[in-house]
Coordinates of N, CA and C in Angstrom, one line a residue:
X1113 N 23.0 -1.4 21.8 CA 23.3 -2.8 22.2 C 22.7 -3.2 23.5
X1114 N 22.6 -2.4 24.6 CA 22.0 -2.8 25.8 C 20.6 -3.4 25.6
X1115 N 19.9 -2.8 24.7 CA 18.5 -3.2 24.5 C 18.4 -4.6 23.9
X1116 N 19.3 -4.9 22.9 CA 19.3 -6.2 22.3 C 19.9 -7.3 23.3
X1117 N 20.9 -6.8 24.1 CA 21.4 -7.8 25.1 C 20.4 -8.2 26.1
X1118 N 19.4 -7.4 26.4 CA 18.3 -7.7 27.3 C 17.5 -8.9 26.7
X1119 N 17.3 -8.8 25.4 CA 16.6 -9.9 24.7 C 17.4 -11.2 24.6
X1120 N 18.7 -11.0 24.5 CA 19.6 -12.2 24.4 C 19.5 -12.9 25.8
X1121 N 19.5 -12.2 26.9 CA 19.4 -12.8 28.2 C 18.0 -13.5 28.4
X1122 N 17.0 -13.0 27.8 CA 15.7 -13.6 27.9 C 15.7 -15.0 27.2
X1123 N 16.4 -15.0 26.1 CA 16.6 -16.3 25.3 C 17.4 -17.3 26.1
X1124 N 18.5 -16.8 26.7 CA 19.3 -17.7 27.5 C 18.6 -18.3 28.7
X1125 N 17.6 -17.5 29.2 CA 16.9 -17.9 30.4 C 16.0 -19.1 30.2
X1126 N 15.8 -19.4 28.9 CA 15.0 -20.6 28.5 C 16.0 -21.8 28.4
X1127 N 17.3 -21.6 28.7 CA 18.2 -22.7 28.6 C 18.9 -22.9 27.2
X1128 N 18.6 -21.9 26.3 CA 19.2 -22.0 25.0 C 20.6 -21.6 25.0
X1129 N 21.4 -22.3 24.1 CA 22.8 -21.8 23.9 C 22.8 -20.8 22.8
X1130 N 23.3 -19.6 23.1 CA 23.2 -18.5 22.1 C 24.6 -17.9 21.8
X1131 N 24.9 -17.9 20.5 CA 26.1 -17.3 20.1 C 25.8 -16.0 19.4
X1132 N 26.3 -14.9 19.8 CA 26.0 -13.6 19.2 C 27.3 -13.1 18.6
X1133 N 27.2 -12.5 17.4 CA 28.4 -12.0 16.7 C 28.1 -10.6 16.2
X1134 N 28.8 -9.6 16.7 CA 28.6 -8.2 16.3 C 29.6 -7.8 15.2
X1135 N 29.1 -7.8 13.9 CA 30.0 -7.6 12.8 C 29.2 -7.1 11.6
X1136 N 29.8 -6.7 10.6 CA 29.1 -6.2 9.4 C 28.8 -7.3 8.5
X1137 N 27.6 -7.7 8.4 CA 27.1 -8.8 7.6 C 27.0 -8.5 6.1
X1138 N 27.4 -7.3 5.7 CA 27.1 -6.8 4.3 C 28.4 -6.6 3.5
X1139 N 29.6 -6.8 4.1 CA 30.8 -6.7 3.3 C 31.6 -8.0 3.4
X1140 N 32.5 -8.2 2.5 CA 33.3 -9.5 2.5 C 34.1 -9.8 3.7
X1141 N 34.7 -8.7 4.3 CA 35.5 -8.9 5.5 C 34.6 -9.4 6.6
X1142 N 33.5 -8.7 6.9 CA 32.6 -9.1 7.9 C 32.0 -10.4 7.7
X1143 N 31.7 -10.7 6.5 CA 31.1 -12.1 6.2 C 32.1 -13.2 6.5
X1144 N 33.3 -13.0 6.1 CA 34.3 -14.0 6.3 C 34.6 -14.2 7.8
X1145 N 34.6 -13.1 8.5 CA 34.9 -13.2 10.0 C 33.7 -13.9 10.7
X1146 N 32.5 -13.7 10.2 CA 31.3 -14.3 10.8 C 31.4 -15.8 10.6
X1147 N 31.7 -16.2 9.3 CA 31.8 -17.6 9.0 C 32.9 -18.3 9.9
X1148 N 34.1 -17.6 10.0 CA 35.2 -18.1 10.8 C 34.7 -18.3 12.3
X1149 N 34.0 -17.3 12.8 CA 33.5 -17.4 14.2 C 32.5 -18.6 14.4
X1150 N 31.7 -18.8 13.4 CA 30.8 -20.0 13.4 C 31.6 -21.3 13.5
X1151 N 32.6 -21.4 12.6 CA 33.4 -22.6 12.6 C 34.2 -22.8 13.9
X1152 N 34.7 -21.7 14.5 CA 35.5 -21.8 15.7 C 34.7 -22.2 16.9
X1153 N 33.4 -22.1 16.8 CA 32.5 -22.5 17.8 C 31.9 -23.9 17.6
X1154 N 32.6 -24.6 16.6 CA 32.2 -26.0 16.3 C 30.7 -26.2 15.9
X1155 N 30.2 -25.2 15.2 CA 28.9 -25.3 14.7 C 29.0 -25.9 13.3
X1156 N 28.4 -27.1 13.1 CA 28.6 -27.8 11.9 C 27.3 -27.8 11.0
X1157 N 26.2 -27.5 11.6 CA 25.0 -27.5 10.8 C 24.0 -26.4 11.3
X1158 N 23.4 -25.8 10.3 CA 22.5 -24.7 10.6 C 21.1 -25.0 10.0
X1159 N 20.1 -25.1 10.8 CA 18.8 -25.5 10.3 C 18.1 -24.4 9.6
X1160 N 18.3 -23.1 9.9 CA 17.6 -22.0 9.3 C 18.4 -20.7 9.2
X1161 N 18.2 -20.0 8.1 CA 18.8 -18.7 7.9 C 17.6 -17.7 7.9
X1162 N 17.6 -16.8 8.9 CA 16.6 -15.8 9.0 C 17.3 -14.5 8.6
X1163 N 17.0 -13.9 7.5 CA 17.6 -12.7 7.0 C 16.8 -11.5 7.3
X1164 N 17.3 -10.6 8.1 CA 16.5 -9.5 8.5 C 17.5 -8.2 8.6
X1165 N 18.3 -8.0 7.6 CA 19.2 -6.9 7.6 C 18.4 -5.6 7.1
X1166 N 18.5 -4.6 7.9 CA 17.8 -3.3 7.6 C 18.8 -2.2 7.6
X1167 N 19.3 -1.9 6.4 CA 20.3 -0.8 6.3 C 19.9 0.0 5.0
X1168 N 18.9 0.8 5.1 CA 18.3 1.4 3.9 C 18.4 2.9 3.9
X1169 N 18.3 3.4 2.7 CA 18.3 4.9 2.4 C 16.9 5.3 2.2
X1170 N 16.4 6.2 3.0 CA 15.1 6.8 2.9 C 15.2 8.2 2.2
X1171 N 14.6 8.4 1.1 CA 14.7 9.6 0.4 C 14.2 9.5 -1.0
X1172 N 14.0 10.7 -1.7 CA 13.5 10.7 -3.1 C 14.7 10.5 -4.0
X1173 N 14.4 10.2 -5.3 CA 15.4 10.1 -6.3 C 15.7 11.4 -7.0
X1174 N 14.6 12.2 -7.3 CA 14.8 13.5 -8.0 C 14.2 14.7 -7.4
X1175 N 13.3 14.5 -6.5 CA 12.6 15.7 -5.9 C 13.6 16.5 -5.0
X1176 N 13.3 17.7 -4.9 CA 14.2 18.6 -4.1 C 13.7 18.6 -2.7
X1177 N 14.0 17.5 -2.0 CA 13.6 17.3 -0.6 C 14.9 17.3 0.3
X1178 N 14.7 17.3 1.6 CA 15.8 17.3 2.5 C 16.6 16.0 2.4
X1179 N 15.9 14.9 2.1 CA 16.6 13.6 1.9 C 16.6 13.2 0.4
X1180 N 17.7 12.8 0.0 CA 17.8 12.4 -1.4 C 18.7 11.2 -1.5
X1181 N 18.4 10.3 -2.4 CA 19.1 9.0 -2.5 C 20.2 9.2 -3.6
X1182 N 21.5 9.1 -3.1 CA 22.6 9.2 -4.1 C 23.0 7.8 -4.5
X1183 N 24.0 7.8 -5.4 CA 24.5 6.5 -5.9 C 24.9 5.5 -4.8
X1184 N 25.7 6.1 -3.8 CA 26.2 5.2 -2.7 C 25.0 4.7 -1.9
X1185 N 24.1 5.6 -1.6 CA 22.9 5.1 -0.8 C 22.1 4.1 -1.5
X1186 N 21.9 4.2 -2.8 CA 21.2 3.2 -3.6 C 21.9 1.9 -3.6
X1187 N 23.2 1.9 -3.8 CA 23.9 0.6 -3.9 C 24.0 0.0 -2.5
X1188 N 24.2 0.8 -1.5 CA 24.3 0.2 -0.1 C 23.0 -0.4 0.3
X1189 N 21.8 0.2 -0.1 CA 20.5 -0.3 0.3 C 20.2 -1.6 -0.4
X1190 N 20.5 -1.6 -1.7 CA 20.2 -2.9 -2.5 C 21.1 -4.0 -2.0
X1191 N 22.3 -3.7 -1.7 CA 23.2 -4.7 -1.3 C 22.8 -5.3 0.1
X1192 N 22.5 -4.4 1.0 CA 22.1 -4.8 2.4 C 20.8 -5.6 2.4
X1193 N 19.8 -5.0 1.8 CA 18.4 -5.5 2.0 C 18.0 -6.5 0.9
X1194 N 18.8 -6.6 -0.2 CA 18.4 -7.5 -1.3 C 19.5 -8.5 -1.6
X1195 N 20.6 -8.0 -2.1 CA 21.7 -8.9 -2.6 C 22.3 -9.8 -1.5
X1196 N 22.4 -9.3 -0.3 CA 23.0 -10.1 0.8 C 22.2 -11.3 1.2
X1197 N 20.9 -11.3 0.8 CA 20.1 -12.5 1.0 C 20.7 -13.7 0.2
X1198 N 21.1 -13.4 -1.1 CA 21.7 -14.4 -1.9 C 23.1 -14.7 -1.4
X1199 N 23.9 -13.7 -1.0 CA 25.3 -13.9 -0.6 C 25.3 -14.8 0.7
X1200 N 24.4 -14.6 1.6 CA 24.4 -15.4 2.8 C 23.9 -16.8 2.6
X1201 N 23.0 -17.0 1.6 CA 22.6 -18.3 1.2 C 23.8 -19.0 0.6
X1202 N 24.5 -18.3 -0.3 CA 25.7 -18.9 -0.9 C 26.8 -19.3 0.1
X1203 N 27.0 -18.5 1.1 CA 28.0 -18.7 2.1 C 27.7 -20.0 2.9
X1204 N 26.4 -20.1 3.3 CA 26.0 -21.3 4.1 C 26.0 -22.6 3.3
X1205 N 25.7 -22.5 2.0 CA 25.7 -23.6 1.2 C 27.1 -24.1 0.9
X1206 N 28.0 -23.1 0.5 CA 29.4 -23.4 0.2 C 30.2 -24.0 1.3
X1207 N 29.8 -23.5 2.5 CA 30.5 -24.0 3.7 C 29.8 -25.2 4.4
X1208 N 28.8 -25.7 3.6 CA 28.1 -26.9 4.1 C 27.4 -26.8 5.4
X1209 N 27.0 -25.6 5.8 CA 26.3 -25.3 7.0 C 24.8 -25.7 6.9
X1210 N 24.2 -25.2 5.8 CA 22.8 -25.4 5.7 C 22.4 -26.8 5.4
X1211 N 21.7 -27.4 6.3 CA 21.4 -28.8 6.2 C 20.2 -29.1 5.3
X1212 N 20.1 -30.4 4.8 CA 18.9 -30.8 4.1 C 17.7 -30.6 5.0
X1213 N 16.6 -30.2 4.3 CA 15.3 -29.8 5.1 C 15.5 -28.5 5.8
X1214 N 16.5 -27.7 5.4 CA 16.7 -26.4 6.0 C 15.7 -25.3 5.6
X1215 N 15.7 -24.2 6.2 CA 14.8 -23.1 6.0 C 15.5 -21.8 5.8
X1216 N 15.1 -21.1 4.8 CA 15.6 -19.7 4.5 C 14.4 -18.8 4.5
X1217 N 14.5 -17.7 5.4 CA 13.3 -16.8 5.5 C 13.8 -15.4 5.5
X1218 N 13.1 -14.5 4.7 CA 13.4 -13.1 4.7 C 12.2 -12.3 4.8
X1219 N 12.4 -11.0 4.8 CA 11.2 -10.1 5.0 C 11.2 -9.0 4.0
X1220 N 10.1 -8.9 3.3 CA 9.9 -7.9 2.2 C 8.8 -6.9 2.7
X1221 N 8.3 -6.1 1.8 CA 7.3 -5.1 2.2 C 6.5 -4.7 1.0
X1222 N 5.4 -4.0 1.3 CA 4.5 -3.5 0.2 C 5.2 -2.6 -0.8
X1223 N 6.3 -1.9 -0.3 CA 7.0 -1.0 -1.2 C 7.7 -1.7 -2.3
X1224 N 7.8 -3.0 -2.3 CA 8.4 -3.7 -3.5 C 7.6 -3.6 -4.7
X1225 N 6.3 -3.4 -4.6 CA 5.5 -3.3 -5.8 C 4.6 -2.1 -5.9
X1226 N 4.5 -1.3 -4.8 CA 3.8 -0.1 -4.7 C 4.6 1.1 -4.3
X1227 N 4.3 2.3 -4.7 CA 5.1 3.5 -4.4 C 4.7 4.0 -3.0
X1228 N 5.7 4.0 -2.2 CA 5.6 4.6 -0.8 C 6.5 5.9 -0.8
X1229 N 6.1 6.8 0.0 CA 6.8 8.1 0.1 C 8.3 7.9 0.5
X1230 N 9.2 8.4 -0.4 CA 10.6 8.4 -0.2 C 11.2 7.0 0.1
X1231 N 10.6 6.0 -0.5 CA 10.9 4.6 -0.2 C 11.6 3.9 -1.5
X1232 N 12.0 4.7 -2.4 CA 12.5 4.2 -3.7 C 13.6 3.2 -3.6
X1233 N 14.7 3.5 -2.9 CA 15.8 2.6 -2.7 C 15.4 1.3 -2.0
X1234 N 14.7 1.5 -1.0 CA 14.3 0.2 -0.2 C 13.3 -0.6 -1.1
X1235 N 12.4 0.1 -1.8 CA 11.5 -0.6 -2.7 C 12.3 -1.4 -3.8
X1236 N 13.3 -0.8 -4.3 CA 14.2 -1.6 -5.3 C 14.8 -2.8 -4.6
X1237 N 15.3 -2.6 -3.4 CA 16.0 -3.6 -2.7 C 15.0 -4.8 -2.4
X1238 N 13.8 -4.4 -2.0 CA 12.8 -5.5 -1.7 C 12.3 -6.2 -3.0
X1239 N 12.3 -5.5 -4.1 CA 12.0 -6.2 -5.4 C 13.1 -7.2 -5.7
X1240 N 14.3 -6.8 -5.5 CA 15.5 -7.7 -5.7 C 15.4 -8.9 -4.8
X1241 N 15.0 -8.7 -3.6 CA 14.9 -9.7 -2.6 C 13.8 -10.7 -3.0
X1242 N 12.7 -10.2 -3.6 CA 11.6 -11.1 -4.0 C 12.0 -12.0 -5.2
X1243 N 12.7 -11.4 -6.1 CA 13.2 -12.1 -7.3 C 14.2 -13.2 -6.8
X1244 N 15.1 -12.8 -5.9 CA 16.0 -13.8 -5.4 C 15.3 -15.0 -4.7
X1245 N 14.3 -14.7 -4.0 CA 13.5 -15.7 -3.3 C 13.0 -16.8 -4.3
X1246 N 12.5 -16.3 -5.4 CA 11.9 -17.3 -6.4 C 13.0 -18.1 -7.0
X1247 N 14.1 -17.5 -7.4 CA 15.2 -18.3 -8.0 C 15.9 -19.3 -7.0
X1248 N 16.1 -18.8 -5.8 CA 16.7 -19.7 -4.8 C 15.8 -20.8 -4.4
X1249 N 14.5 -20.6 -4.4 CA 13.5 -21.6 -4.1 C 13.6 -22.8 -5.1
X1250 N 13.7 -22.4 -6.3 CA 13.8 -23.5 -7.4 C 15.2 -24.2 -7.3
X1251 N 16.2 -23.4 -7.1 CA 17.6 -24.0 -7.1 C 17.8 -25.0 -5.9
X1252 N 17.2 -24.6 -4.8 CA 17.4 -25.4 -3.5 C 16.3 -26.4 -3.3
X1253 N 15.3 -26.5 -4.1 CA 14.2 -27.5 -3.9 C 14.7 -28.9 -3.9
X1254 N 15.7 -29.3 -4.8 CA 16.2 -30.6 -4.7 C 16.9 -31.0 -3.4
X1255 N 17.4 -30.0 -2.7 CA 18.0 -30.2 -1.4 C 17.0 -30.2 -0.2
X1256 N 15.7 -30.0 -0.6 CA 14.6 -29.9 0.4 C 14.8 -28.7 1.3
X1257 N 15.4 -27.7 0.8 CA 15.6 -26.4 1.5 C 14.5 -25.4 1.0
X1258 N 13.7 -24.9 1.9 CA 12.7 -24.0 1.4 C 13.1 -22.5 1.6
X1259 N 12.6 -21.7 0.7 CA 13.0 -20.2 0.7 C 11.7 -19.4 0.6
X1260 N 11.4 -18.6 1.6 CA 10.2 -17.9 1.6 C 10.4 -16.5 2.2
X1261 N 9.4 -15.6 2.0 CA 9.5 -14.2 2.5 C 8.2 -13.9 3.2
X1262 N 8.3 -13.2 4.3 CA 7.1 -12.7 4.9 C 6.9 -11.2 4.5
X1263 N 5.7 -10.8 4.3 CA 5.4 -9.4 3.9 C 4.5 -8.8 5.0
X1264 N 5.1 -8.2 6.1 CA 4.3 -7.7 7.2 C 3.6 -6.4 6.9
X1265 N 2.5 -6.2 7.6 CA 1.8 -4.9 7.6 C 2.7 -3.9 8.4
X1266 N 2.1 -2.7 8.4 CA 2.8 -1.6 9.1 C 2.9 -1.9 10.6
X1267 N 4.1 -1.8 11.2 CA 4.4 -2.0 12.6 C 5.0 -0.8 13.2
X1268 N 4.6 -0.5 14.4 CA 5.2 0.7 15.1 C 6.5 0.3 15.8
X1269 N 7.6 0.4 15.0 CA 8.9 0.0 15.5 C 9.8 1.2 15.4
X1270 N 11.0 1.1 15.9 CA 12.0 2.2 15.8 C 12.3 2.5 14.3
X1271 N 12.3 1.5 13.5 CA 12.7 1.7 12.1 C 11.7 2.6 11.4
X1272 N 10.4 2.5 11.7 CA 9.4 3.3 11.0 C 9.5 4.8 11.3
X1273 N 10.2 5.1 12.5 CA 10.3 6.5 12.9 C 11.1 7.4 12.0
X1274 N 11.9 6.7 11.1 CA 12.7 7.6 10.2 C 11.9 8.1 9.0
X1275 N 10.7 7.6 8.9 CA 9.9 8.0 7.7 C 9.4 9.4 8.0
X1276 N 9.2 10.2 6.9 CA 8.6 11.5 7.1 C 7.1 11.4 7.4
X1277 N 6.6 12.3 8.2 CA 5.1 12.3 8.6 C 4.7 11.0 9.1
X1278 N 5.5 10.4 10.0 CA 5.2 9.1 10.5 C 3.9 8.9 11.2
X1279 N 3.5 10.0 12.0 CA 2.2 9.9 12.7 C 1.0 9.7 11.7
X1280 N 1.1 10.5 10.6 CA 0.0 10.5 9.6 C 0.1 9.1 8.9
X1281 N 1.3 8.6 8.7 CA 1.4 7.3 8.0 C 0.8 6.2 8.8
X1282 N 1.1 6.2 10.1 CA 0.7 5.1 11.0 C -0.9 5.2 11.2
X1283 N -1.4 6.4 11.3 CA -2.9 6.6 11.5 C -3.6 6.1 10.2
X1284 N -3.0 6.4 9.1 CA -3.6 5.9 7.8 C -3.6 4.4 7.7
X1285 N -2.5 3.8 8.2 CA -2.4 2.3 8.1 C -3.5 1.7 9.0
X1286 N -3.7 2.3 10.2 CA -4.8 1.7 11.1 C -6.1 1.9 10.4
X1287 N -6.4 3.0 9.8 CA -7.7 3.3 9.2 C -7.9 2.4 8.0
X1288 N -6.8 2.1 7.3 CA -6.9 1.2 6.1 C -7.1 -0.2 6.4
X1289 N -6.5 -0.7 7.6 CA -6.6 -2.1 7.9 C -8.0 -2.6 8.3
X1290 N -8.5 -3.5 7.6 CA -9.9 -4.0 7.9 C -10.0 -4.6 9.3
X1291 N -8.8 -5.0 9.9 CA -8.8 -5.6 11.2 C -8.7 -4.6 12.3
X1292 N -8.5 -3.3 11.9 CA -8.6 -2.2 12.8 C -7.4 -1.9 13.7
X1293 N -6.2 -2.5 13.4 CA -5.0 -2.2 14.2 C -3.8 -2.4 13.3
X1294 N -2.6 -2.0 13.9 CA -1.4 -2.3 13.3 C -0.9 -3.7 13.5
X1295 N 0.0 -4.2 12.6 CA 0.6 -5.5 12.8 C 1.6 -5.4 14.0
X1296 N 1.7 -6.5 14.7 CA 2.7 -6.5 15.9 C 3.8 -7.5 15.6
X1297 N 5.0 -7.3 16.2 CA 6.0 -8.3 16.1 C 5.6 -9.7 16.4
X1298 N 4.7 -9.8 17.4 CA 4.2 -11.2 17.8 C 3.4 -11.8 16.6
X1299 N 2.7 -11.0 15.9 CA 2.0 -11.5 14.7 C 3.0 -12.2 13.7
X1300 N 4.1 -11.5 13.5 CA 5.1 -11.9 12.6 C 5.8 -13.2 13.1
X1301 N 6.1 -13.2 14.4 CA 6.8 -14.3 15.0 C 6.1 -15.6 14.9
X1302 N 4.7 -15.5 15.1 CA 3.9 -16.7 15.0 C 4.0 -17.4 13.6
X1303 N 3.9 -16.5 12.6 CA 4.0 -17.1 11.2 C 5.4 -17.5 10.9
X1304 N 6.4 -16.8 11.3 CA 7.8 -17.2 11.1 C 8.0 -18.6 11.7
X1305 N 7.5 -18.7 13.0 CA 7.7 -20.0 13.6 C 7.2 -21.2 12.8
X1306 N 6.0 -21.0 12.2 CA 5.4 -22.0 11.4 C 6.2 -22.3 10.1
X1307 N 6.6 -21.2 9.4 CA 7.4 -21.4 8.2 C 8.7 -22.1 8.4
X1308 N 9.3 -21.9 9.6 CA 10.6 -22.5 9.9 C 10.4 -23.9 10.4
X1309 N 9.2 -24.4 10.6 CA 8.9 -25.7 11.2 C 8.8 -26.8 10.1
X1310 N 8.8 -28.0 10.5 CA 8.7 -29.1 9.6 C 7.3 -29.1 8.9
X1311 N 6.3 -28.5 9.6 CA 5.0 -28.5 9.0 C 4.9 -27.7 7.7
X1312 N 5.9 -26.8 7.5 CA 5.9 -26.0 6.3 C 6.8 -26.4 5.2
X1313 N 7.1 -27.7 5.2 CA 8.1 -28.3 4.3 C 7.7 -28.2 2.9
X1314 N 6.4 -28.0 2.6 CA 5.9 -28.0 1.2 C 5.6 -26.6 0.7
X1315 N 6.0 -25.6 1.5 CA 5.8 -24.2 1.1 C 7.2 -23.6 0.8
X1316 N 7.3 -23.2 -0.5 CA 8.6 -22.6 -0.9 C 8.4 -21.6 -2.0
X1317 N 9.2 -20.6 -2.1 CA 9.1 -19.5 -3.1 C 8.0 -18.6 -2.9
X1318 N 7.4 -18.5 -1.7 CA 6.2 -17.8 -1.5 C 6.5 -16.5 -0.7
X1319 N 5.7 -15.5 -1.1 CA 5.6 -14.2 -0.3 C 4.3 -14.2 0.4
X1320 N 4.4 -14.2 1.7 CA 3.3 -14.4 2.6 C 2.9 -13.1 3.3
X1321 N 1.8 -12.6 3.1 CA 1.4 -11.4 3.8 C 0.9 -11.7 5.2
X1322 N 1.4 -10.9 6.1 CA 1.0 -11.0 7.5 C 0.6 -9.6 8.0
X1323 N -0.6 -9.3 7.7 CA -1.0 -7.9 7.9 C -2.5 -7.7 8.3
X1324 N -3.2 -8.8 8.6 CA -4.6 -8.6 9.0 C -5.5 -8.1 7.8
X1325 N -5.0 -8.2 6.6 CA -5.8 -7.8 5.4 C -5.5 -6.4 4.9
X1326 N -4.5 -5.8 5.6 CA -4.1 -4.4 5.2 C -3.9 -4.1 3.8
X1327 N -3.1 -5.0 3.1 CA -2.7 -4.8 1.8 C -3.8 -5.1 0.7
X1328 N -4.9 -5.7 1.2 CA -6.0 -5.9 0.3 C -6.7 -4.6 0.0
X1329 N -6.5 -3.6 0.8 CA -7.2 -2.3 0.6 C -6.2 -1.4 -0.1
X1330 N -6.6 -0.7 -1.1 CA -5.7 0.2 -1.9 C -5.2 1.3 -1.0
X1331 N -4.0 1.8 -1.4 CA -3.4 2.9 -0.6 C -4.2 4.2 -0.9

C-alpha cells in the first residue's frame, strides 16, 4: 500500500480529486460496498471504466510441477480477470453511473490465444475477457459507449516475477521484439489515454496490440 499511496499523492499534486477504495472487487460483498462508497461521495457519472484486476493462478493443469492449478484457482482466476469485466460493466450500467459516450477499457495478453508456460488459467481468463469485449461492444454501441482491450507486450513489472524462469523469459522477449526492447508502462499509458479520449469514439470491440511488433514474431 505505501507504494501505491505514493502514486496517489502524485495524482493529487496535479490538483485532481481522487477517491480511493480498498476492497475486494471480485465478490458480491465488496462490489456492493464499492458501489455504496461511490454513491456516498455524490458521484453521479463515470466517464470511463478501466478494468485491470490481476488475481491469477500460475501453474500447469496436469504436469507434475511445483505449481498446479486446482478447481478453486481456475475459478478464481477466470472470475477475477475475465468475468468481473462483465460484472463491473453491469454494475455501472444498472446504477446509471456510466454516461453516454463512456469508455470501457481492459487488458488482455498473448496468452489468450497462444500457449505460455504455466499460464493456462490466466489464458482461459483472458480468452473470456476478449469474448466479453466483443459482446459488450455490440450491446453498448447504441449508448455510444465503447469497449476495447489493450494487448501489451512483455513488461518488467512485479507481476511478471511470479513466472518460472523469468530472466530467460524476459531475455527471449527482448530478442524476439523487432523494436529491440520490452514494452514499458508509459507505452501502454499513451495508448490508453487515446482510447479513453473523444478522438477514439469510433473504435469499439477491438483488441489493440501495444508491443513494438513483438507479437508479429512467432514464439
